[in-house]
mmCIF file of C-alpha atoms and ligand atoms in Angstrom:
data_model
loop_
_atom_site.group_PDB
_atom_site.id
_atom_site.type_symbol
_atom_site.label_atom_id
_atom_site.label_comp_id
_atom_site.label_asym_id
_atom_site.label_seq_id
_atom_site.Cartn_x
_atom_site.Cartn_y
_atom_site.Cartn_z
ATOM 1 C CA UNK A 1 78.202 146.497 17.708
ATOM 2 C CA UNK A 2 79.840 149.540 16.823
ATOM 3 C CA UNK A 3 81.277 152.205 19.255
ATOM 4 C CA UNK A 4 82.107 155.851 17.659
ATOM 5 C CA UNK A 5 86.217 155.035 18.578
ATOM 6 C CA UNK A 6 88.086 152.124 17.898
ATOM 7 C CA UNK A 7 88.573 150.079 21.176
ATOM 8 C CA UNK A 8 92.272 148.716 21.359
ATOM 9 C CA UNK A 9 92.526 149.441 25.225
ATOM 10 C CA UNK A 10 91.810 145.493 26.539
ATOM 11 C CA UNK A 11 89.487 142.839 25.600
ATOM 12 C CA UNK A 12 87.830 143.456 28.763
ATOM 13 C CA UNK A 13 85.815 146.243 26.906
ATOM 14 C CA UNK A 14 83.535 144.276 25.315
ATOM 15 C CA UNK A 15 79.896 144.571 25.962
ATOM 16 C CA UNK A 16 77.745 141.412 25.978
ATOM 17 C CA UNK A 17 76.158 140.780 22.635
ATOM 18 C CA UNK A 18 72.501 140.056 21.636
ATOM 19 C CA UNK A 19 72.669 137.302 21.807
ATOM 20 C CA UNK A 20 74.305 137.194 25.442
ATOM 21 C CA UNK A 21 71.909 139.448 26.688
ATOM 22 C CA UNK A 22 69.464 137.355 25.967
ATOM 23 C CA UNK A 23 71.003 134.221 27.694
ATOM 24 C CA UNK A 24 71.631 136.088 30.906
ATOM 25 C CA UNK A 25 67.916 137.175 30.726
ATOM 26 C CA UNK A 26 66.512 133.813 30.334
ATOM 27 C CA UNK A 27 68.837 132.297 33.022
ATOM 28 C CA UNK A 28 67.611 129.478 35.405
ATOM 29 C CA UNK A 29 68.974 130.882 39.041
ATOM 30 C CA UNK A 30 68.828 129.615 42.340
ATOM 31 C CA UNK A 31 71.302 130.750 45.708
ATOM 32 C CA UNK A 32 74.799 130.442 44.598
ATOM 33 C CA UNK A 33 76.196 129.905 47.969
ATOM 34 C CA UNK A 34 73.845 126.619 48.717
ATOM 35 C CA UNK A 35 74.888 124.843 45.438
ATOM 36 C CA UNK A 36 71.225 125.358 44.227
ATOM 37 C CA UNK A 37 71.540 127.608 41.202
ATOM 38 C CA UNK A 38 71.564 125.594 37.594
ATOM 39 C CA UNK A 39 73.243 127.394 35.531
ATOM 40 C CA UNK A 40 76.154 128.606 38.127
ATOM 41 C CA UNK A 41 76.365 124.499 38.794
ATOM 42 C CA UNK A 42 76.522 123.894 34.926
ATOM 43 C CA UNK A 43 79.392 126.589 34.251
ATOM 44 C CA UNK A 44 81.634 125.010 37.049
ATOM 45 C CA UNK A 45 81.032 121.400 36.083
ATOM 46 C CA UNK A 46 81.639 122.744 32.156
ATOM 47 C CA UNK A 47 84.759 124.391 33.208
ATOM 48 C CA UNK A 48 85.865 121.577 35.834
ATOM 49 C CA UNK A 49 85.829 119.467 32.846
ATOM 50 C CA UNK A 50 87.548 121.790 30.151
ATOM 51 C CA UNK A 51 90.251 121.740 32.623
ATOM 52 C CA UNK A 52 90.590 117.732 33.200
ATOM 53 C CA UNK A 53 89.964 118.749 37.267
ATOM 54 C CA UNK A 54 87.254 117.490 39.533
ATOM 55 C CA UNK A 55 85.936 120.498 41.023
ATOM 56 C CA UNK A 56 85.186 124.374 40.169
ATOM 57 C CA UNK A 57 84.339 127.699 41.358
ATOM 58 C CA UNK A 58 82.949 130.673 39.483
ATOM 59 C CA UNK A 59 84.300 133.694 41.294
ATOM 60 C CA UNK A 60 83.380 137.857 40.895
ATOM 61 C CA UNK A 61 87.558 138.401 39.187
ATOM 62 C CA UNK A 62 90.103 136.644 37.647
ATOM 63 C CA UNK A 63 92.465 138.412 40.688
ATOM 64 C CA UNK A 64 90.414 137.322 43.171
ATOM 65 C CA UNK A 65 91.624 133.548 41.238
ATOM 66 C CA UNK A 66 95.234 133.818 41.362
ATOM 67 C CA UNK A 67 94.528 135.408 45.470
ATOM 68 C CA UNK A 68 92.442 133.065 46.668
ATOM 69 C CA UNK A 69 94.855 129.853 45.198
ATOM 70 C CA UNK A 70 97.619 131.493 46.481
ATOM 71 C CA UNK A 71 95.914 131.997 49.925
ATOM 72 C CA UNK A 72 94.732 128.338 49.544
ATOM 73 C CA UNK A 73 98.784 127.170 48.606
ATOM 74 C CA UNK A 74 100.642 129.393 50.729
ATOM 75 C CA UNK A 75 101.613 130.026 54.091
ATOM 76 C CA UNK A 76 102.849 133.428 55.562
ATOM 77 C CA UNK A 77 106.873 134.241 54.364
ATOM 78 C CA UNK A 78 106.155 131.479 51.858
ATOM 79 C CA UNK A 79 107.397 132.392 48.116
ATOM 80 C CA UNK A 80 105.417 132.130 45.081
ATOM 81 C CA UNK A 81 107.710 132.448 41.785
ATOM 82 C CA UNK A 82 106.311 133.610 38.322
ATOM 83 C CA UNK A 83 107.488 135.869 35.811
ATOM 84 C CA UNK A 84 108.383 139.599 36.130
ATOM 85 C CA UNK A 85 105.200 140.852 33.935
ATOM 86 C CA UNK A 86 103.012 138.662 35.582
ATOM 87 C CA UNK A 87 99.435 139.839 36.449
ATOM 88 C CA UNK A 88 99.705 138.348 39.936
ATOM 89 C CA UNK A 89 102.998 140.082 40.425
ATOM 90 C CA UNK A 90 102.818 143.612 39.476
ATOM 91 C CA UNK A 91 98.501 144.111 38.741
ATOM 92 C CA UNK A 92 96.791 143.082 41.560
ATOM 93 C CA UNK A 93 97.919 145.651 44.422
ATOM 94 C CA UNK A 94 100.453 143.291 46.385
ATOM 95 C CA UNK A 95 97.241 140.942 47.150
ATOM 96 C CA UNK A 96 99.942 138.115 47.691
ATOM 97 C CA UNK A 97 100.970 139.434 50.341
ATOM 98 C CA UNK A 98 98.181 140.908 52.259
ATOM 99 C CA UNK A 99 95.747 137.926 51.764
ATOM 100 C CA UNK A 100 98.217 135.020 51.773
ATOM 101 C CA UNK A 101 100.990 136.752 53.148
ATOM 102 C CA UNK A 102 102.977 135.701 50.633
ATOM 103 C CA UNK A 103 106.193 136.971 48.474
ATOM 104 C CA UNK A 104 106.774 137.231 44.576
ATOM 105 C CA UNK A 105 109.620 135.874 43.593
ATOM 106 C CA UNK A 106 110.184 137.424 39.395
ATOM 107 C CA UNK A 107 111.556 135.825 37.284
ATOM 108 C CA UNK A 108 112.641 137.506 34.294
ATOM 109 C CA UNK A 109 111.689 135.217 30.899
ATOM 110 C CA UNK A 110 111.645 135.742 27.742
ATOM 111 C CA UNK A 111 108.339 137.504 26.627
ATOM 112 C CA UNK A 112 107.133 136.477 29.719
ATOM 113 C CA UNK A 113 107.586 132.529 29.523
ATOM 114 C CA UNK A 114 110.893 131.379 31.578
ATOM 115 C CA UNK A 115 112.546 127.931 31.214
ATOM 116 C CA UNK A 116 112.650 125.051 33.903
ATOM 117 C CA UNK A 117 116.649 125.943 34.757
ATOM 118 C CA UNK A 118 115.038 129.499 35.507
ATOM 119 C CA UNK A 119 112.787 128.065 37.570
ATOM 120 C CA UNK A 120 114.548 125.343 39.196
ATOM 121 C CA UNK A 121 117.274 128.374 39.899
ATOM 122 C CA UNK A 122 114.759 130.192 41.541
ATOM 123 C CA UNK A 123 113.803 127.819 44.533
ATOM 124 C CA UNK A 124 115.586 128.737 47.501
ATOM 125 C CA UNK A 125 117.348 126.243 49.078
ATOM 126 C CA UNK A 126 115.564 124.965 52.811
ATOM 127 C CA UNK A 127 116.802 126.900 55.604
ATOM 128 C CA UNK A 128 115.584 129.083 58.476
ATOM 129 C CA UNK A 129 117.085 132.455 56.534
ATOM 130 C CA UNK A 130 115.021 131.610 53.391
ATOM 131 C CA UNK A 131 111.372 132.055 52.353
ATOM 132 C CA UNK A 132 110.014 128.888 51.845
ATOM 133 C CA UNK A 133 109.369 128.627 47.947
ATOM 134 C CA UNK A 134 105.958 127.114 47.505
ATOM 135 C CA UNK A 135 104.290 128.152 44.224
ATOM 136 C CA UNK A 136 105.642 128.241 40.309
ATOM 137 C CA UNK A 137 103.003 130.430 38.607
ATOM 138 C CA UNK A 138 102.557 130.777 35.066
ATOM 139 C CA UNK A 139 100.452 132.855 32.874
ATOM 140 C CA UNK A 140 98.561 131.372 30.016
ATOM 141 C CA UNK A 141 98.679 133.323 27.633
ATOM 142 C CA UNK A 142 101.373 135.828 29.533
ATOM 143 C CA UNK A 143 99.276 139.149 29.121
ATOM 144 C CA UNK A 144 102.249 142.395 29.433
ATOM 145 C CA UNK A 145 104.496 140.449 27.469
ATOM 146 C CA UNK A 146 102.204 140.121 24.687
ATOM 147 C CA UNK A 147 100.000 137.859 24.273
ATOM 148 C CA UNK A 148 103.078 134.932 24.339
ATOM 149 C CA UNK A 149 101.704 131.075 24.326
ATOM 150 C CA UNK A 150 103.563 129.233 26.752
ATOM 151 C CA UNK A 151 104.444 125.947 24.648
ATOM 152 C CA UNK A 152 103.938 123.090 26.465
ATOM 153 C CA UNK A 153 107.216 121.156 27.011
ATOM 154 C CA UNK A 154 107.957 124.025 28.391
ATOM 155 C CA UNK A 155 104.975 124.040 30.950
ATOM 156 C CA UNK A 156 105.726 120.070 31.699
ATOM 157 C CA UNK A 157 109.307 121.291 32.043
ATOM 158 C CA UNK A 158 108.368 123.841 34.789
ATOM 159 C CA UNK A 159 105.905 121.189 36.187
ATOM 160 C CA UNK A 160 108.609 118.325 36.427
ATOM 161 C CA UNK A 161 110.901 121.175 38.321
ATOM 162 C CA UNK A 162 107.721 121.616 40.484
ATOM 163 C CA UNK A 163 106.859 118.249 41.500
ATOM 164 C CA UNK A 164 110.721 117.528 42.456
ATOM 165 C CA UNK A 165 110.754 120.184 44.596
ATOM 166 C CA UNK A 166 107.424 119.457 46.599
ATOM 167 C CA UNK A 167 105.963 122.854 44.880
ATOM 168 C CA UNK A 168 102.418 123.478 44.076
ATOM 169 C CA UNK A 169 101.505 124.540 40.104
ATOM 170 C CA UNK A 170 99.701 127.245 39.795
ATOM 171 C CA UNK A 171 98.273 128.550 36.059
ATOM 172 C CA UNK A 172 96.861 132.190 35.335
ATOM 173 C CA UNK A 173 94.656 130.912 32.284
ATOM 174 C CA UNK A 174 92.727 134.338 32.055
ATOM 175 C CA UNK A 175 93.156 133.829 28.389
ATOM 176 C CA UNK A 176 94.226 130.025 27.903
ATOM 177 C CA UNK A 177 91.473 129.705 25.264
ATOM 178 C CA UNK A 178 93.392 132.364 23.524
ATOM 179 C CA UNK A 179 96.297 129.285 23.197
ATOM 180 C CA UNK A 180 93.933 126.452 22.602
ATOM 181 C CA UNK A 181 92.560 127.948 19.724
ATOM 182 C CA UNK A 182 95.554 129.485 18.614
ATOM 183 C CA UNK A 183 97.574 126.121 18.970
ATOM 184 C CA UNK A 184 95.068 123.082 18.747
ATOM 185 C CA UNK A 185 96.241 122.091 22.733
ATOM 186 C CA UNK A 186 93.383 121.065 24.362
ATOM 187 C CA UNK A 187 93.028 123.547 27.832
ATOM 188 C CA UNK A 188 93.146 119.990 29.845
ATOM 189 C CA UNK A 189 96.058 119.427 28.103
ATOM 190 C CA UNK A 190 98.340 122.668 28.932
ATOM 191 C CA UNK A 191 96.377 122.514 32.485
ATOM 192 C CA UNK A 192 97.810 118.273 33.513
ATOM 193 C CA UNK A 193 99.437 117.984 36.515
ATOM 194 C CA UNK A 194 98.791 122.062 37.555
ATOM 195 C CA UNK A 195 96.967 122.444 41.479
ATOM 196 C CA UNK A 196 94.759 125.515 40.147
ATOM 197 C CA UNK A 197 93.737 127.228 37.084
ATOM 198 C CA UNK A 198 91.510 129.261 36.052
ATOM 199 C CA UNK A 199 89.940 131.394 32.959
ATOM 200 C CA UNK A 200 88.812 134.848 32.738
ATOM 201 C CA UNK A 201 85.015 134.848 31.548
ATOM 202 C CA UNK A 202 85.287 139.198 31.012
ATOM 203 C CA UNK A 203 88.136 138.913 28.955
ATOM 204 C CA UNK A 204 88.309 137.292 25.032
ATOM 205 C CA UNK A 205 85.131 135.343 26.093
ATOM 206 C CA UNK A 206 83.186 139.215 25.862
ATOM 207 C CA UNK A 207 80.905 138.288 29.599
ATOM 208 C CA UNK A 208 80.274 141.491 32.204
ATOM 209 C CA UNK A 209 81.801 139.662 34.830
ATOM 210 C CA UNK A 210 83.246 136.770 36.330
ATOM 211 C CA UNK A 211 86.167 133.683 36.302
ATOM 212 C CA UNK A 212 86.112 130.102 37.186
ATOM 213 C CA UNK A 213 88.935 128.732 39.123
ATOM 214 C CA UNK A 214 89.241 124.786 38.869
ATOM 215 C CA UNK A 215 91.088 122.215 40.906
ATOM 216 C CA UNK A 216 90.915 118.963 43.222
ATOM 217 C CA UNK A 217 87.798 118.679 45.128
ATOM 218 C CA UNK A 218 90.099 119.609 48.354
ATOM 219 C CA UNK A 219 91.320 122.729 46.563
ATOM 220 C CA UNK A 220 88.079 124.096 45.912
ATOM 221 C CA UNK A 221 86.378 123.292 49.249
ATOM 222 C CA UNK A 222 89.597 125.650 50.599
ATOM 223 C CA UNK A 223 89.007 128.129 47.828
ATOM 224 C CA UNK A 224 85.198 128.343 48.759
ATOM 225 C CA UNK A 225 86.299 129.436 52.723
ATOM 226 C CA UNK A 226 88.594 131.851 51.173
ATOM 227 C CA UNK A 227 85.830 132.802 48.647
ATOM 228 C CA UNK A 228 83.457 133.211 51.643
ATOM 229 C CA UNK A 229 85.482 134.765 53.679
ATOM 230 C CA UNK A 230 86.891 137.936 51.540
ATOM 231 C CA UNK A 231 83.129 138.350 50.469
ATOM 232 C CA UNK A 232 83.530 136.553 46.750
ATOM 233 C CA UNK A 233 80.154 134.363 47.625
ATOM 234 C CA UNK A 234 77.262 135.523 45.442
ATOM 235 C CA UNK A 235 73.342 134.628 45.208
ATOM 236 C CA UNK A 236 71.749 134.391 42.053
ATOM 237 C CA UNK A 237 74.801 134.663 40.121
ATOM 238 C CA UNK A 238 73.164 132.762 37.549
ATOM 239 C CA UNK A 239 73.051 135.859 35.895
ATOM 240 C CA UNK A 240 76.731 135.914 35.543
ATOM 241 C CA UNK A 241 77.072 132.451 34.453
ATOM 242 C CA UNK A 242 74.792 132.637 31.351
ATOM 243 C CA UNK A 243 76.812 134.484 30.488
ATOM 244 C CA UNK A 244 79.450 132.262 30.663
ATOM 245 C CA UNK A 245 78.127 129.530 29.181
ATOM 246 C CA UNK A 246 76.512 131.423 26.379
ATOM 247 C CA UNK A 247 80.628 132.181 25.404
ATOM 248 C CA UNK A 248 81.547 129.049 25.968
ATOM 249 C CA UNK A 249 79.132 127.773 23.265
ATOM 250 C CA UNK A 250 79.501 131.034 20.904
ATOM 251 C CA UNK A 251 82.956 132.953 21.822
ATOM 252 C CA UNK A 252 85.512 130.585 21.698
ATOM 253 C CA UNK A 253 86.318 129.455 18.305
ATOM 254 C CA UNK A 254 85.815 132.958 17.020
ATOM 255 C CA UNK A 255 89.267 134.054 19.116
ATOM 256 C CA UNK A 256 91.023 132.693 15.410
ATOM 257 C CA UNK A 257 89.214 136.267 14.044
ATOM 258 C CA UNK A 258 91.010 137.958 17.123
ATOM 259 C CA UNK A 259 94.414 136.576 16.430
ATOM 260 C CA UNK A 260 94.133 137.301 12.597
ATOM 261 C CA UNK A 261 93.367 140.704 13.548
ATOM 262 C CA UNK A 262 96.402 141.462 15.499
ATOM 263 C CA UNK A 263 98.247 140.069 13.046
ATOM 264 C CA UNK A 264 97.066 142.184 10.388
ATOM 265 C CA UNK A 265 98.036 145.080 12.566
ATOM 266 C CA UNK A 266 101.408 144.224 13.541
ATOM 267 C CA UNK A 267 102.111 143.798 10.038
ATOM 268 C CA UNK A 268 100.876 146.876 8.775
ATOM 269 C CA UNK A 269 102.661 148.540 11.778
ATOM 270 C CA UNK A 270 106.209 146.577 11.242
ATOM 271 C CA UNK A 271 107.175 149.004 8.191
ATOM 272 C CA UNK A 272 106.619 152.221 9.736
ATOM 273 C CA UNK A 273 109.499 154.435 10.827
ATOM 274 C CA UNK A 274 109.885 154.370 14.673
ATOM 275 C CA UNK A 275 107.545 151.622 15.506
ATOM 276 C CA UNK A 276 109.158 148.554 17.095
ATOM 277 C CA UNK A 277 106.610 145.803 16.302
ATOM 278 C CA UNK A 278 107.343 141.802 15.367
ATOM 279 C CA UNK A 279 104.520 140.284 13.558
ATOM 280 C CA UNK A 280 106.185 136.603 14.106
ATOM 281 C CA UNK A 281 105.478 137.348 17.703
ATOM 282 C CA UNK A 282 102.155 137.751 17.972
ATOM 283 C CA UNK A 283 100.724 134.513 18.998
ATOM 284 C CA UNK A 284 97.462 135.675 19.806
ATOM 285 C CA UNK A 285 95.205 138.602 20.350
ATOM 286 C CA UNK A 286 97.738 141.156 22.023
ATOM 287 C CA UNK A 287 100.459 143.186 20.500
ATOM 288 C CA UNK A 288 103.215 145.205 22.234
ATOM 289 C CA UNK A 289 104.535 147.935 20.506
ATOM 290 C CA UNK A 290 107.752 149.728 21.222
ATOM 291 C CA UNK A 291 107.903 153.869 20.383
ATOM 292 C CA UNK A 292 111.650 154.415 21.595
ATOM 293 C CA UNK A 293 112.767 155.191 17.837
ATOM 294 C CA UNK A 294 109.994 157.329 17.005
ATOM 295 C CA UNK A 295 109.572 161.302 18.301
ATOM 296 C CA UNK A 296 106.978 160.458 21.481
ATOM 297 C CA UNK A 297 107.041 158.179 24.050
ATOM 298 C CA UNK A 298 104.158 156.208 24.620
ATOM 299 C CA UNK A 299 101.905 158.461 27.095
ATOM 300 C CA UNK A 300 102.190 160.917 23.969
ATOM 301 C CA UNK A 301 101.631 158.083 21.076
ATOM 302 C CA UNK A 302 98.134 156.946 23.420
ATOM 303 C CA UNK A 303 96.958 160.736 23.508
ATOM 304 C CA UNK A 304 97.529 161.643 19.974
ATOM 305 C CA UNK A 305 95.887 158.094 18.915
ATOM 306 C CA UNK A 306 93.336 158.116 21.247
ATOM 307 C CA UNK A 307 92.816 162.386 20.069
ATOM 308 C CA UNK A 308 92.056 160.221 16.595
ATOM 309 C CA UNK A 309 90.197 157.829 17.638
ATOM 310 C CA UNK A 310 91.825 154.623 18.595
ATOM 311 C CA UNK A 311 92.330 153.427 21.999
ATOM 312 C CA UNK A 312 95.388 152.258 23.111
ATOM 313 C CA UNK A 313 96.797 151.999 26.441
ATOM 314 C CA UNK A 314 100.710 153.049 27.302
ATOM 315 C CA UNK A 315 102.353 149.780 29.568
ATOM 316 C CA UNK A 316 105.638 151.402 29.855
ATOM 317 C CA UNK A 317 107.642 154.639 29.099
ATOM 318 C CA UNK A 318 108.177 153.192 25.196
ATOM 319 C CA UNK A 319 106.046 150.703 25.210
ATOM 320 C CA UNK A 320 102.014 150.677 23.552
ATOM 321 C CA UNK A 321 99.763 147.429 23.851
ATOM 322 C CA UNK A 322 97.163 147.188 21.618
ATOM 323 C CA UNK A 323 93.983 143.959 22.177
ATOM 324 C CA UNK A 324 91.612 142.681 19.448
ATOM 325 C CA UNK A 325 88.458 141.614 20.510
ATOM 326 C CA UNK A 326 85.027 141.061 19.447
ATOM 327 C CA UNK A 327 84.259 144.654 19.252
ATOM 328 C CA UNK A 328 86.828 145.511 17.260
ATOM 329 C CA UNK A 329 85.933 144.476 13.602
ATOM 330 C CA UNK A 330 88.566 143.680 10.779
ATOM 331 C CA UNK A 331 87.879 146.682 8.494
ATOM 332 C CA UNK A 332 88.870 148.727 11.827
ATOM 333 C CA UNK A 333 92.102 147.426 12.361
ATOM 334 C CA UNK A 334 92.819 148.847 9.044
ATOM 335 C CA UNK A 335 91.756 152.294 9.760
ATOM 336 C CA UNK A 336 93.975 151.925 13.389
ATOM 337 C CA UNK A 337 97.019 150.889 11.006
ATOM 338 C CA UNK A 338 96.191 153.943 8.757
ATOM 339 C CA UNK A 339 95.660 156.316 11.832
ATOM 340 C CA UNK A 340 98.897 155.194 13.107
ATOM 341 C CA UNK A 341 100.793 155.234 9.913
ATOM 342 C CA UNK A 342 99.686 159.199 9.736
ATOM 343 C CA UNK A 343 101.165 160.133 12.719
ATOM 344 C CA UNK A 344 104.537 157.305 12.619
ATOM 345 C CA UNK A 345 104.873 159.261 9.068
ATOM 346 C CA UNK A 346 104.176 163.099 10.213
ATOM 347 C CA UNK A 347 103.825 164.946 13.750
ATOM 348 C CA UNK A 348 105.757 161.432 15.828
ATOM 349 C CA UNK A 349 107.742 160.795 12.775
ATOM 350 C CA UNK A 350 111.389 159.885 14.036
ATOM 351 C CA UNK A 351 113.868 163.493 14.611
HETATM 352 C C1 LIG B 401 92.928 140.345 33.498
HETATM 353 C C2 LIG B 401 93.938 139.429 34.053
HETATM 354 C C3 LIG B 401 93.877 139.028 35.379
HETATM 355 C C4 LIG B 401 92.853 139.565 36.354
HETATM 356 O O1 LIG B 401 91.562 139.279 35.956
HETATM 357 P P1 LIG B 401 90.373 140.282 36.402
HETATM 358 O O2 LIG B 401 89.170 139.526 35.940
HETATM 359 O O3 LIG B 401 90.608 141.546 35.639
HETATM 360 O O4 LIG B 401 90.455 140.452 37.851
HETATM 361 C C5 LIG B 401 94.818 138.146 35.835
HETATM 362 N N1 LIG B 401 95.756 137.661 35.015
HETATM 363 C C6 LIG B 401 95.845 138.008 33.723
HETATM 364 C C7 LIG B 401 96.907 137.419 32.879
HETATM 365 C C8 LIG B 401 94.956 138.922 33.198
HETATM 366 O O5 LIG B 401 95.059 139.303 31.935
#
């Protein structure tokens, strides 16, 4: 489907295709809330068993995810660590600590993955003064820092550091199919030994709506109170799991296109004057761009591209992020890399 601008902004601007449509239209639906719709009770069980975990949940948000495990893990003045950039830490309006009355504790990583010494540094030792640390979070694939794939000694690392300190896992996997297919690494796999996870189904996976948060059979009887209770309960939200499924079955291994996208654009941005972009760190679908060394910051660089024609959201005084999706086609990127290379070359060329 074409739009008349090129769509860089997020990956949650796709639109459901065709063939999507026509999936949510035919859906089998029943009452969410009494276990009796079909196709809600397929997604879960589908995504219950992508993850390795014996129960699901299909919820409205991928926030309303990382809230309602954090709810379900934490106790008030508890402490949930994760990394600085992390979605549940800076992007979801200090839920933590309204819902589950909990803290963040940031960590600051390395594009947004820290080690197990980080982590294990970051528990506060037990006494009355201290917040209780409860939670290590991590975010698969970590989103503001660009897209990184957390590699999975790593994750075991964290998880070992976890389980010696009586702390529950928790894993933002709004894109972890991003990492499967980028790495081979079965979801089940990165997601062993975690208390919750989850995936986005509005994100990569181009559905309207929706995430499914996976875990124990105790974990997601909790989550369903929480679910309940903040109004996350739906009816016939077979609707929204068509959906769902339909990517599951069509959306997934086409992510390779996505990454080989963002590649392509990172490389044809790397040469140009003023643009701070590495190409060897692009693991998947998003790219982080820095503008310090050109003439604009990045407010400017997202007007004057999006003035053109490509949209492109600013993250940080210097600092562009650019998504591939399916909406944005190959031949596009191209014209985005020759868009930017006419202003990186003229009117935001460096002083
Ligand atoms: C988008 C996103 C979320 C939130 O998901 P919504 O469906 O937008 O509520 C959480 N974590 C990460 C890493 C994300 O990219």
């Amino acid at each position: 489907m074409s739009l008349n601008h090129i769509e860089l902004m997020s990956d949650t601007q796709t639109r459901p295709t065709p063939g999507m449509r026509e999936a949510i239209s035919n859906a089998e639906v029943g009452d969410e809330q009494s276990f009796t719709d079909p196709t809600v009770n397929a997604l879960v069980e589908r995504v219950a068993e992508l993850f390795g975990a014996e129960s699901a949940v299909l919820l409205p948000s991928g926030t309303m995810c990382n809230q309602i495990s954090a709810a379900v893990h934490c106790g008030p003045g508890d402490d949930i660590i994760a990394e600085r950039s992390a979605h549940i830490v800076g992007v979801e309006g200090g839920g933590i600590s309204v819902l589950a009355r909990a803290g963040a504790y940031p960590i600051d990583g390395e594009r947004g993955v820290f080690t197990a010494q980080q982590a294990e540094a970051a528990i506060r030792p037990v006494r009355r003064y201290a917040p209780r640390s409860r939670v290590i979070s991590i975010e698969q694939t970590a989103n503001l820092a660009g897209g990184t794939i957390w590699p999975l000694e790593t994750i075991r690392a964290v998880g070992e550091v976890a389980r010696r300190h009586g702390l529950k896992l928790h894993m933002d996997g709004a894109r972890i199919l991003n990492a499967t297919v980028a790495t081979g690494i079965a979801a089940k796999d990165y997601a062993k030994g975690f208390d919750s996870v989850w995936i986005d189904l509005s994100k990569g996976l181009g559905c309207p709506i929706g995430a499914v948060l996976a875990g124990s059979s105790k974990f997601i009887e909790q989550a369903w109170q929480w679910k309940q209770r903040i109004g996350g309960a739906m009816r016939q939200a077979g609707i929204i799991a068509a959906a769902g499924l339909y990517a599951l079955d069509h959306h997934v291994e086409r992510l390779a296109d996505d990454h080989a996208n963002a590649k392509l654009l990172a490389e044809k941005l790397a040469p140009l004057d003023g643009l701070g972009v590495e190409p060897e760190h692009v693991d998947t679908n998003i790219i982080v761009i820095d503008v310090s060394a050109s003439r604009a910051d990045a407010a400017s660089w997202s007007k004057k591209l999006g003035e053109k024609g490509v949209r492109m959201a600013a993250i940080g005084p210097n600092s562009l992020r650019a998504l591939t999706h399916l909406d944005v086609t190959r031949e596009e990127v191209e014209r985005a890399a020759d868009i930017f290379k006419t202003l990186a070359t003229g009117e935001l060329a460096p002083a």
